Short mmCIF file of C-alpha atoms in Angstrom, two decimals:
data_model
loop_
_atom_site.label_atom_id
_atom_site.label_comp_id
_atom_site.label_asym_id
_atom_site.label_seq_id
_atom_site.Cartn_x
_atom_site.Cartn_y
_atom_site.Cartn_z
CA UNK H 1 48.32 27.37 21.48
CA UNK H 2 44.47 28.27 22.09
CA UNK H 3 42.62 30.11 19.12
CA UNK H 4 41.01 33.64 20.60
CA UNK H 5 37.29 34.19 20.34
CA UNK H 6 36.76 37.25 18.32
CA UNK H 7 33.01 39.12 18.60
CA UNK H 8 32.07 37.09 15.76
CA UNK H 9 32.91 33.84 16.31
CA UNK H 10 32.99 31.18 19.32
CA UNK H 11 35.44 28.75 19.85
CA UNK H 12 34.72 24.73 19.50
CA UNK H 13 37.24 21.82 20.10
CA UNK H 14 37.47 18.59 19.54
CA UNK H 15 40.72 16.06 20.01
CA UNK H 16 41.93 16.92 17.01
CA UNK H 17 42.32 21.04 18.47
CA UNK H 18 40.33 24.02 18.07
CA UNK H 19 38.37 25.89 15.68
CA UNK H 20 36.67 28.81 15.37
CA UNK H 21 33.00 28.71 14.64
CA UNK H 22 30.74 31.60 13.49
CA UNK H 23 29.27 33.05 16.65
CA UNK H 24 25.56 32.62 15.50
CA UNK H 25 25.47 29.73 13.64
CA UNK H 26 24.06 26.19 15.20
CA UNK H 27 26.61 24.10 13.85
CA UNK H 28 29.94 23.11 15.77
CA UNK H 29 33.41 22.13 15.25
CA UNK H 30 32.46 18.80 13.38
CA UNK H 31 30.37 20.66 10.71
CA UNK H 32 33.42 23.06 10.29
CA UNK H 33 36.08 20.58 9.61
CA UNK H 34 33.61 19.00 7.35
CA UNK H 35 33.30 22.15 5.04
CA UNK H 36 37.16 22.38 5.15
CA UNK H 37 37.78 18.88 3.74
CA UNK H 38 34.53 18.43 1.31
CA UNK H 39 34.47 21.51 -1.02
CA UNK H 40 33.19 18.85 -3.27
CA UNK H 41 29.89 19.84 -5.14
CA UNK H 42 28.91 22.71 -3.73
CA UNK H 43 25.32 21.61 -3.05
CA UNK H 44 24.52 21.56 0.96
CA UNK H 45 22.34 18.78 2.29
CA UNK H 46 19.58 20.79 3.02
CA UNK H 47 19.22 20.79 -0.60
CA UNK H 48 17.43 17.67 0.10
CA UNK H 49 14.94 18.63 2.45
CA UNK H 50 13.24 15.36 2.78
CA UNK H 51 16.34 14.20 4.33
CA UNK H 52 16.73 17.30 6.39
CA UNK H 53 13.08 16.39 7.86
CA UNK H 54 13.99 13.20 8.09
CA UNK H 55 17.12 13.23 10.16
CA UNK H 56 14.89 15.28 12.59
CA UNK H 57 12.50 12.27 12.74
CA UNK H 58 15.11 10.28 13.64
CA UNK H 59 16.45 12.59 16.15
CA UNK H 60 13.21 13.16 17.65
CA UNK H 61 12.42 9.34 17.91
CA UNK H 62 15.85 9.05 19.55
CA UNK H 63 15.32 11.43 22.62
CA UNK H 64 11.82 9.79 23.24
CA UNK H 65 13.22 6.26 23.50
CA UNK H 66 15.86 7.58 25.67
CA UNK H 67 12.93 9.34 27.78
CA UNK H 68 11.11 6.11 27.96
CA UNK H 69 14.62 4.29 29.10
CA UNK H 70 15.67 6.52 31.53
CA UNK H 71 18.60 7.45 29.86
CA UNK H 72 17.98 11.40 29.37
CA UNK H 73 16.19 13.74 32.13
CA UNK H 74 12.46 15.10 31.03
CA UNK H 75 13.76 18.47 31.12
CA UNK H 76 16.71 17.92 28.59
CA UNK H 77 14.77 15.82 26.26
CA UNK H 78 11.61 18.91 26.02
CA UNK H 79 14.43 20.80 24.55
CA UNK H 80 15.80 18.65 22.16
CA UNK H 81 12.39 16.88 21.27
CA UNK H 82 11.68 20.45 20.59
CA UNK H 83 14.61 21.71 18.32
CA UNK H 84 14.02 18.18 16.83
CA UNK H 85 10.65 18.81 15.47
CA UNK H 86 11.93 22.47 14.07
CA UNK H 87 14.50 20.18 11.67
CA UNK H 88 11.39 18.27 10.50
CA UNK H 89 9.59 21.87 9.78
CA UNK H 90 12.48 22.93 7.89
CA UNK H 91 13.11 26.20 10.30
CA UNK H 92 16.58 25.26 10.93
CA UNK H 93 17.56 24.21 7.23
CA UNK H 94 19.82 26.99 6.49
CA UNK H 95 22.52 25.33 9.80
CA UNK H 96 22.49 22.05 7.38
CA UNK H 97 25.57 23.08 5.68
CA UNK H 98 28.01 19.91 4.90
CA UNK H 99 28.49 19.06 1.38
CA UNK H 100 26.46 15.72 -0.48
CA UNK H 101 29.33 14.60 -0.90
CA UNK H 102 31.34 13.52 1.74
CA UNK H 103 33.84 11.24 3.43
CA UNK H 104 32.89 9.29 6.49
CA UNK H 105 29.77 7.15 5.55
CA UNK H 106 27.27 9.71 6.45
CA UNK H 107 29.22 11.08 10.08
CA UNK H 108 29.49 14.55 8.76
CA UNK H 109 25.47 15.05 8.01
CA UNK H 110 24.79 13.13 11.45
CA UNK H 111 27.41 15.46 13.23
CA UNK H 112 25.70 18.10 11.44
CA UNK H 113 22.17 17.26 13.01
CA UNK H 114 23.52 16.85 16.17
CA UNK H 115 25.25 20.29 16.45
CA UNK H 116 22.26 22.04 15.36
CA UNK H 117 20.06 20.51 17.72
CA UNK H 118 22.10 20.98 20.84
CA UNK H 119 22.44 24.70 19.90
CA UNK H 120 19.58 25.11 19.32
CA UNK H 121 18.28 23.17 22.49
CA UNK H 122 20.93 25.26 23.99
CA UNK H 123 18.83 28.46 23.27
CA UNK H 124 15.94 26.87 23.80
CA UNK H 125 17.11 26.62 27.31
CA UNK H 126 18.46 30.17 27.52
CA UNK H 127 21.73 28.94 27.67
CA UNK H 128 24.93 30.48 25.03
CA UNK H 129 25.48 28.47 21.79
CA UNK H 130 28.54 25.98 22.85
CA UNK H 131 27.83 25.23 26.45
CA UNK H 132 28.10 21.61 25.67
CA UNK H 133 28.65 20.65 29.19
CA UNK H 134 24.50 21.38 29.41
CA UNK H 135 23.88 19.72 26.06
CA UNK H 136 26.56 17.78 24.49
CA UNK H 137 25.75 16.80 20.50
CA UNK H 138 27.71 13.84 21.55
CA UNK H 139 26.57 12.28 24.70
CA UNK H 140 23.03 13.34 24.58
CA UNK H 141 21.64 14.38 20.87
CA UNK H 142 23.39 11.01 19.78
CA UNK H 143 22.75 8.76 22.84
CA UNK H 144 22.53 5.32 21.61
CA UNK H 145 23.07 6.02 18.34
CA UNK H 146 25.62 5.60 15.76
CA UNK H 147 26.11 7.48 12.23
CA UNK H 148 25.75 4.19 10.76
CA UNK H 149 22.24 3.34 12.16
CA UNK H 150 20.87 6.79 12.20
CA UNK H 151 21.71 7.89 8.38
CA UNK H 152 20.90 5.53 6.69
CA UNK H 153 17.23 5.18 8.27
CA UNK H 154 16.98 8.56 7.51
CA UNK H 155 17.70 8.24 4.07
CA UNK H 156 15.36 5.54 3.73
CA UNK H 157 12.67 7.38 5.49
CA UNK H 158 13.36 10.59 2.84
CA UNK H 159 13.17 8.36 0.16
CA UNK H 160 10.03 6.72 1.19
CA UNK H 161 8.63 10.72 2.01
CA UNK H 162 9.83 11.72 -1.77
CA UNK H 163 8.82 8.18 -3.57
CA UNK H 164 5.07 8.69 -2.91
CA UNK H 165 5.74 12.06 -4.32
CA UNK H 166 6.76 10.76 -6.82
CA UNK H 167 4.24 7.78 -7.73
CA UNK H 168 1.56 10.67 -7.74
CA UNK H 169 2.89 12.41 -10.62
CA UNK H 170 3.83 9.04 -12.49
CA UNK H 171 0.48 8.44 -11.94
CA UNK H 172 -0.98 12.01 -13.56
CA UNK H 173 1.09 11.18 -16.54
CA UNK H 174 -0.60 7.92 -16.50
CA UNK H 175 -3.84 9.28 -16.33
CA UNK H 176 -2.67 12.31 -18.94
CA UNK H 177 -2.35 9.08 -21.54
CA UNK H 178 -5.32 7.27 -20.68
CA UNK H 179 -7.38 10.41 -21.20
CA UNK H 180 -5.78 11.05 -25.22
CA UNK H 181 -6.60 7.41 -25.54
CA UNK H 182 -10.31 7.94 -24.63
CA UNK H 183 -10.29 10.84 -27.00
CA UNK H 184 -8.77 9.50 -29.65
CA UNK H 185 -10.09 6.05 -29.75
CA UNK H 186 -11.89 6.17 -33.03
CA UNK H 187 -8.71 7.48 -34.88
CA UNK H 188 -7.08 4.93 -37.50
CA UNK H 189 -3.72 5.12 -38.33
CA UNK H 190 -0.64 3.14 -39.06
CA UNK H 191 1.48 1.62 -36.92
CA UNK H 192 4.89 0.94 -37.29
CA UNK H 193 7.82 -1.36 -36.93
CA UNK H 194 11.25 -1.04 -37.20
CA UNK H 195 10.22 2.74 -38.27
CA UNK H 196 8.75 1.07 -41.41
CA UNK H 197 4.71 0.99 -42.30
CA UNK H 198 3.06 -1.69 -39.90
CA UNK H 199 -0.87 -2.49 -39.89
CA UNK H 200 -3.48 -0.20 -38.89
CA UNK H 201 -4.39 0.50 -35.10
CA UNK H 202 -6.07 3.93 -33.39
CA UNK H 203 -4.18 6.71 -31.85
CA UNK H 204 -6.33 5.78 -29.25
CA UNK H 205 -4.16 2.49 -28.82
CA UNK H 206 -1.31 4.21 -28.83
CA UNK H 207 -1.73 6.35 -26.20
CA UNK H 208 -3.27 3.30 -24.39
CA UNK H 209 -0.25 1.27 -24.39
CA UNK H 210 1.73 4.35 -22.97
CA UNK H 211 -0.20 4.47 -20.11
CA UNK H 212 -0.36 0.65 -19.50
CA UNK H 213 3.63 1.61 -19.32
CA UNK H 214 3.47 4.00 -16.83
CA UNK H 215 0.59 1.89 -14.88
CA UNK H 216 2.66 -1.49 -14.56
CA UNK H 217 5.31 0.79 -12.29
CA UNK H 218 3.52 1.66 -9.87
CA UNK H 219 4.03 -1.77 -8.27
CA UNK H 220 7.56 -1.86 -9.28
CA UNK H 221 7.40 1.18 -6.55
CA UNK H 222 5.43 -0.29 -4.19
CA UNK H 223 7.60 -3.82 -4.23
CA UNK H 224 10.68 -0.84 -3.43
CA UNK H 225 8.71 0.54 -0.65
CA UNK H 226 8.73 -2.33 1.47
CA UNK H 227 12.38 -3.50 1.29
CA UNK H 228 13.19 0.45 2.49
CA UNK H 229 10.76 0.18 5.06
CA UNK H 230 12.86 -2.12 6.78
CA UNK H 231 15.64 -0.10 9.21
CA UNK H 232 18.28 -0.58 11.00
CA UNK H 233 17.98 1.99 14.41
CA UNK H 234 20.03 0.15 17.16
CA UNK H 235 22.39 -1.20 15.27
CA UNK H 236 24.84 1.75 16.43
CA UNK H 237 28.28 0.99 14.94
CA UNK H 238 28.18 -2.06 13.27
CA UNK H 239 25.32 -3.77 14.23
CA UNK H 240 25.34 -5.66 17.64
CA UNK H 241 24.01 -2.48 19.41
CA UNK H 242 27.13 -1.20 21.37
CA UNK H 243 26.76 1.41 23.72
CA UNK H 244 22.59 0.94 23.76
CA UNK H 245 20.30 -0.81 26.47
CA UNK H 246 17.42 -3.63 26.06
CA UNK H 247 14.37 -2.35 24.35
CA UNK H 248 15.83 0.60 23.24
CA UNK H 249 15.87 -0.76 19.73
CA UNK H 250 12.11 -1.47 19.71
CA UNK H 251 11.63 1.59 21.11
CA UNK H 252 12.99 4.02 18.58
CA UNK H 253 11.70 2.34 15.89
CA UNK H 254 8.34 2.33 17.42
CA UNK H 255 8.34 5.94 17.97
CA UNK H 256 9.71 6.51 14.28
CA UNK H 257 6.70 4.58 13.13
CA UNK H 258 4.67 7.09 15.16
CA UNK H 259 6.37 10.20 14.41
CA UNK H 260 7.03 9.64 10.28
CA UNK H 261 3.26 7.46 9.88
CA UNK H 262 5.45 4.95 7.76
CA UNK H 263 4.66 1.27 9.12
CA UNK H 264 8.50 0.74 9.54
CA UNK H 265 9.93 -2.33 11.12
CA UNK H 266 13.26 -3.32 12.37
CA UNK H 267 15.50 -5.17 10.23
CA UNK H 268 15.89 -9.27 11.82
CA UNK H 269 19.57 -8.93 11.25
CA UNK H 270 20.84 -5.55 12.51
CA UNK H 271 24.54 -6.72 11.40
CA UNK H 272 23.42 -7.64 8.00
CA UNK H 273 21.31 -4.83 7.60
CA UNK H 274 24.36 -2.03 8.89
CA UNK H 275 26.63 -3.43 5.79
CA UNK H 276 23.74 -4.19 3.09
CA UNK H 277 22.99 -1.46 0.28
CA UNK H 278 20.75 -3.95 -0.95
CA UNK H 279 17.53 -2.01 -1.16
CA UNK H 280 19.50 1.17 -2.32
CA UNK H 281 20.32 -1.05 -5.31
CA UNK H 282 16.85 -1.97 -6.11
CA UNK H 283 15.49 1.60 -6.01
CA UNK H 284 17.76 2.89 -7.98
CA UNK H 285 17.01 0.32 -11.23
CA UNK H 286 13.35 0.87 -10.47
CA UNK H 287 14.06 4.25 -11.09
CA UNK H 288 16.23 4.01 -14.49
CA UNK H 289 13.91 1.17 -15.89
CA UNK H 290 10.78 3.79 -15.10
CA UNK H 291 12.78 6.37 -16.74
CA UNK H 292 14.15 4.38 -19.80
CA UNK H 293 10.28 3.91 -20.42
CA UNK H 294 9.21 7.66 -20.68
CA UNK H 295 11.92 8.24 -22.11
CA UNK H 296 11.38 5.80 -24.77
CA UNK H 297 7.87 7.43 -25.13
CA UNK H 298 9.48 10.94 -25.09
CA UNK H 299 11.24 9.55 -28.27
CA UNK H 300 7.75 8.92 -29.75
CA UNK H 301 6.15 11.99 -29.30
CA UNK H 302 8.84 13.84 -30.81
CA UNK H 303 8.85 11.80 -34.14
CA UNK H 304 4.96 11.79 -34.38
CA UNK H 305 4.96 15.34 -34.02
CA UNK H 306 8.17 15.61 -36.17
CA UNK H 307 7.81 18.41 -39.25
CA UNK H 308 5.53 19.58 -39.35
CA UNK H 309 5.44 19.81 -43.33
CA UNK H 310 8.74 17.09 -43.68
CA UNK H 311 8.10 14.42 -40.77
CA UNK H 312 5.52 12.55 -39.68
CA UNK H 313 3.39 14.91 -38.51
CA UNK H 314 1.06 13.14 -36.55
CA UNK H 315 0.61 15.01 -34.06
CA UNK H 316 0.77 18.41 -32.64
CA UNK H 317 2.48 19.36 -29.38
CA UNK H 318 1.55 22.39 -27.58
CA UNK H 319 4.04 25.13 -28.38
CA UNK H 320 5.80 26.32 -25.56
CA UNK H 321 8.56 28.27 -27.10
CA UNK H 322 10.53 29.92 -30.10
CA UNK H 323 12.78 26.55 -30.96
CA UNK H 324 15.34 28.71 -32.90
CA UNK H 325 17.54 31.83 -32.56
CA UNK H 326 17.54 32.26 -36.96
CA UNK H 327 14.67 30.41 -38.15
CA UNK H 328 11.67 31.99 -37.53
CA UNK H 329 8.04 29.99 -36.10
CA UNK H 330 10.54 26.99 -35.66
CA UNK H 331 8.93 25.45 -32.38
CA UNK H 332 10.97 22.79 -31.11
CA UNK H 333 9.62 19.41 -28.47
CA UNK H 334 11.43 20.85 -25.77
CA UNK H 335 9.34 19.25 -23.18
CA UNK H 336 9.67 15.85 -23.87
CA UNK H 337 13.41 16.90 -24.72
CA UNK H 338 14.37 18.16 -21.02
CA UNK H 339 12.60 14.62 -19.73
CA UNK H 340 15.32 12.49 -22.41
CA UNK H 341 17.86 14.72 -20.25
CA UNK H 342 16.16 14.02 -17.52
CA UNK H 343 16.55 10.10 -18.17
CA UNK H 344 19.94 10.26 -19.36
CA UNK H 345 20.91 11.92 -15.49
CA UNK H 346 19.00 8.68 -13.78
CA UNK H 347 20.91 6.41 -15.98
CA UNK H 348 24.02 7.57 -15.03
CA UNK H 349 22.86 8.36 -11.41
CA UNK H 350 22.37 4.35 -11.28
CA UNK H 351 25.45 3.69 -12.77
CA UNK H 352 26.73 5.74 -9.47
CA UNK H 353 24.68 3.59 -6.71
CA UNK H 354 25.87 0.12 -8.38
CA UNK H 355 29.89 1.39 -7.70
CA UNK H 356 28.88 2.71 -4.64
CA UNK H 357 27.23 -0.13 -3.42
CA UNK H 358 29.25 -2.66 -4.48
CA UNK H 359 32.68 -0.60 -3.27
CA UNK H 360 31.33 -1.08 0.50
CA UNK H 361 33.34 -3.35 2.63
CA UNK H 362 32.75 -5.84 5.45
CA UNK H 363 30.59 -4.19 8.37
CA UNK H 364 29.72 -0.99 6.40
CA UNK H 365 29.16 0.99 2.96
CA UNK H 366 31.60 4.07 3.42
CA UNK H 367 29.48 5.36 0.25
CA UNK H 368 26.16 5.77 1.04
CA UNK H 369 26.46 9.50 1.06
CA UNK H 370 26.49 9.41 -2.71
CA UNK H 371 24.21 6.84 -3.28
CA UNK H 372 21.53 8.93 -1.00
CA UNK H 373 22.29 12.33 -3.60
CA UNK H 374 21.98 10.25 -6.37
CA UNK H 375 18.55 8.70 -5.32
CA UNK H 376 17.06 11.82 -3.92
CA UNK H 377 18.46 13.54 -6.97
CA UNK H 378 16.84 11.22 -9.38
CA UNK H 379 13.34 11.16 -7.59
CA UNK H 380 13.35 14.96 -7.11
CA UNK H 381 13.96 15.34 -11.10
CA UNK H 382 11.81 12.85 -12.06
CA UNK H 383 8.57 13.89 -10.29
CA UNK H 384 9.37 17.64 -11.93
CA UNK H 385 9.82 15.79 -15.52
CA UNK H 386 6.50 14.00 -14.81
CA UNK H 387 4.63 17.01 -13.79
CA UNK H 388 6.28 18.75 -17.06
CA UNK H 389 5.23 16.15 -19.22
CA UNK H 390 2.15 16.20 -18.17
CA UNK H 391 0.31 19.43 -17.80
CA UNK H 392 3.14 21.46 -20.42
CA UNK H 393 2.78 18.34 -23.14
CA UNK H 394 0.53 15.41 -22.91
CA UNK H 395 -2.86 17.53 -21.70
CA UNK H 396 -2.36 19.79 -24.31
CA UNK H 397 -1.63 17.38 -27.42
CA UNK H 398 -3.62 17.36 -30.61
CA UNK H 399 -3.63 15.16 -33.83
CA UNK H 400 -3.75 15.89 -37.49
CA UNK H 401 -6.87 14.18 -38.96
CA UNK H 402 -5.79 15.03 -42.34
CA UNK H 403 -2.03 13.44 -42.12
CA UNK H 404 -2.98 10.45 -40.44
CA UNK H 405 -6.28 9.58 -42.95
CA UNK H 406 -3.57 10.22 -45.81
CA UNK H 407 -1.17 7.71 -44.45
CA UNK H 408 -3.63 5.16 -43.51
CA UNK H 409 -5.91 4.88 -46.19
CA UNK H 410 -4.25 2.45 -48.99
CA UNK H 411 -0.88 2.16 -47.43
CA UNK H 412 0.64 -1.13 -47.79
CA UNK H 413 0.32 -1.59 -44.34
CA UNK H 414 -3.29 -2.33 -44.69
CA UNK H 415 -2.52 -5.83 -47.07
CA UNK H 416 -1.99 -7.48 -43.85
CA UNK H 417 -5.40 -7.74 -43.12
CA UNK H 418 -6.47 -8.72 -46.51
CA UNK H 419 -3.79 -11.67 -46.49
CA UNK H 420 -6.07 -14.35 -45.23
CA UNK H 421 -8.67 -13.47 -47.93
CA UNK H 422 -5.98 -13.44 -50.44
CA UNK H 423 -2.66 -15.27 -49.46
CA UNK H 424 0.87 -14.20 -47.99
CA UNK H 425 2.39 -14.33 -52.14
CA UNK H 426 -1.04 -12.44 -53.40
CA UNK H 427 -0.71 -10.06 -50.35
CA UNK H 428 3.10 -9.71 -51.02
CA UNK H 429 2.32 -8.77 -54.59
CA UNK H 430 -0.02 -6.20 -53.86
CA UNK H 431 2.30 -4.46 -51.75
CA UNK H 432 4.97 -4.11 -53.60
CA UNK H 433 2.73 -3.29 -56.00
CA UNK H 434 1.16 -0.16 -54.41
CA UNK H 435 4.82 0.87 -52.56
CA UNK H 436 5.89 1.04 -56.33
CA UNK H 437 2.88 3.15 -57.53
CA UNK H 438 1.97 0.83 -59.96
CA UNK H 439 -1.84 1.07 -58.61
CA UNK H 440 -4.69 1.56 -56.59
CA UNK H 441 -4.50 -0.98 -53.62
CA UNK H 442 -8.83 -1.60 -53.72
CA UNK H 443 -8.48 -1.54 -57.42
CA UNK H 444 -5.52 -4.16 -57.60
CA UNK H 445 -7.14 -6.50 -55.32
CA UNK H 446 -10.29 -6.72 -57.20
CA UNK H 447 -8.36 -7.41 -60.22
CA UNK H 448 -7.51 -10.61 -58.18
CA UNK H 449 -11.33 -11.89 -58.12
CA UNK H 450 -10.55 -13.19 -54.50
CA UNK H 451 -12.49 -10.94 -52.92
CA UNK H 452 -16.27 -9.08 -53.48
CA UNK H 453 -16.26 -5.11 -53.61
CA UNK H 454 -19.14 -5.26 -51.40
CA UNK H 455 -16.71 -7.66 -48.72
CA UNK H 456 -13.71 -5.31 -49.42
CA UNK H 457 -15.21 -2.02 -48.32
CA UNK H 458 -16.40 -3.86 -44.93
CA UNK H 459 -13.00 -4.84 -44.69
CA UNK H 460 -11.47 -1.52 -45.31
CA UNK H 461 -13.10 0.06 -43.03
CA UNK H 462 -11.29 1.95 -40.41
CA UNK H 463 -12.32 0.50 -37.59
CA UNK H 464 -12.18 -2.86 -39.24
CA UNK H 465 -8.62 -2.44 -39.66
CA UNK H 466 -7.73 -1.25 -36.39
CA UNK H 467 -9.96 -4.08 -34.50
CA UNK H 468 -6.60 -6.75 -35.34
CA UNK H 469 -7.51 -9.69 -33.72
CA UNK H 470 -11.16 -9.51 -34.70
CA UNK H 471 -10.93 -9.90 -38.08
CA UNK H 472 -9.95 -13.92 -37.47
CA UNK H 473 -13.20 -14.78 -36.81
CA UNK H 474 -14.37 -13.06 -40.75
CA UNK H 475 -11.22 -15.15 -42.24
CA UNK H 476 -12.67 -18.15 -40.85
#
């Protein structure tokens, strides 16, 4: 029995029957079926528009190769070179409609990409939305291609798009530290281990070694970058190229190169590289270890600037908000908070890839639509948690001169540079000594006759204390 066109829909079939399709939309029967079976997350793929741009790279360097190969007609492939680059300016992203997540390794966001751009090539044409006998998403929008080579390329070539997004604001927040560590350079105060009293070192240090963190990852993304650049176009279903021609390989990832400005290159082993989730892998624990790190530091910030009259009190975060509903001029460290959260969602976004990865079997990963959400996910978050961080938190961050002189100055912490001049038991003594209030630490260790007054004020100096390694040269 046939389904009846109504004036607001169109009817589509494929061999599994017939469906009706709204009459306006760009999408066909495939993208219908698809929002039938995966009401999963409710978040559409154009939520990620990188990939959105991206499939319409990959589209686009398709029809050229098939130009160049004689396998399309100049007039067909204007058309859909044309609706091609309208994917990649995001006009059509409202027709990408199939759920994240999805059965089918990816065939429901390449069926997707195909509808729309024969419709719209369609129109383009002047022709009525379904005349697929003219422009079939099948036969020509997919010509020598396969889900399995065209999906995940363009996942790679959204993350690469969305990873130098995010290296940018990694590297702000880098440079967000580096700047409190030139301004507070000259400030002493005490560092600590195990949450207990250390020996004395600047602020300026401190906010040093945070951005050394940050710095170190930027090859960490950068050794990423160059596994993903590596694709697998050609490969159709499995790897050995079925259903293509000589050179057409070369030749779409040539015009990819062109069209994206990535320097991609085609992976040695197409059947190795149609099954392997290898580089997925990689990206994603490059992503949790940067995030574990500012988290860590995230942790920091909030107990420095913890109080401010019964914590450490160190320093002084910009207020951004009321931090209570009862107690009134609570402010609370909300913006390192939402990046912990922020952390906590990459953790368990990698946790994700790893099953999904290692769940793929023989000649393909059935998974890699989740393991694309969860990447572009984590990358999209991140770069907003970095931005956060650094223009509604680090830029504006003060100290308290006061608090950190009081904690520094005659803390036991500070014996540790006076133990070569005295000894680890005289040191020990001391310490205990002024942690029990039994004294004055100058006072106690000039009752020991070990060391001048005149040597023990150079010694206590602050900058003296926080130089560390320079003061072996004195014990000498």
């Amino acid at each position: 029995m046939h389904a009846a066109s109504t004036p607001g829909d169109r009817i589509e079939s494929d061999f599994l029957g017939e469906r009706r399709v709204p009459a306006r939309v760009y999408w066909g029967v495939h993208t219908a079926r698809a929002l039938e079976n995966f009401p999963i997350s409710g978040i559409p793929i154009s939520a990620h528009r990188s990939l959105i741009a991206a499939l319409g790279a990959v589209k686009q360097a398709a029809v050229r190769a098939n130009l160049d190969l004689g396998l399309i007609d100049a007039e067909m492939a204007t058309v859909i070179d044309r609706a091609c680059q309208e994917v990649r300016d995001g006009l059509l992203d409202a027709e990408f409609v199939v759920d994240v997540v999805q059965g089918g390794a990816g065939t429901s966001t390449n069926m997707n990409a195909n509808e729309v751009i024969a419709n719209r090539a369609l129109e383009l044409r002047g022709l009525p939305l379904g005349s697929y006998d003219q422009i079939n998403p099948n036969d020509h929008i997919n010509r020598s291609q396969s889900t399995n080579d065209v999906y995940p390329t363009a996942v790679k070539v959204a993350l690469l798009f969305t990873l130098d997004e995010m290296a940018a604001a990694l590297g702000r927040l880098g440079d967000a530290f580096a700047a409190k560590a030139e301004e507070f350079r000259g400030v002493v105060k005490i560092g600590r281990t195990q949450l207990q009293d250390a020996v004395p070192m600047t602020v300026g240090q401190e906010f040093g070694s945070w951005a050394a963190n940050l710095v170190e990852e930027q090859a960490r993304i950068s050794d990423t970058c160059a596994l993903l650049r590596e694709v697998n176009l050609g490969a159709t279903a499995i790897g050995t190229g079925i259903t293509t021609v000589p050179g057409y390989g070369a030749a779409v990832t040539q015009h990819l190169r062109e069209i994206t400005g990535l320097p991609l290159v085609s992976a040695p082993d197409l059947v190795e590289a149609t099954s392997d989730t290898g580089s997925f892998v990689q990206l994603s624990g490059v992503l949790k270890r940067i995030m574990v790190k500012v988290s860590k530091i995230c942790n920091d910030l909030r107990l420095l600037s913890s109080g401010p009259y019964a914590g450490l009190g160190e320093l002084r975060l910009p207020p951004r908000q009321a931090g209570s509903s009862i107690m009134p001029g609570k402010v609370n460290p909300v913006i390192p908070e939402v990046v912990n959260q922020v952390a906590f969602a990459v953790v368990g976004n990698d946790i994700t890839v790893t099953m999904a990865a290692e769940a793929g079997q023989l000649q393909l990963n059935a998974f890699e639509p989740v393991i694309c959400h969860s990447l572009l996910q984590s990358i999209s978050w991140m770069t907003r948690a970095f931005e956060s961080l650094t223009t509604r938190c680090v830029a504006g961050i003060q100290i308290n001169r006061e608090r950190l002189l009081a904690l520094s100055a005659g803390g036991t912490g500070v014996v540790t540079a006076l133990a070569p001049y005295l000894g680890y038991a005289v040191a020990s003594q001391i310490a205990s000594a002024v942690a029990a209030g039994r004294g004055d630490l100058r006072n106690l260790v000039l009752e020991t006759g070990l060391v001048d007054p005149d040597r023990l004020d150079e010694l206590l100096e602050p900058g003296t204390l926080a130089a560390g390694s320079n003061n072996a040269a004195s014990a000498e």
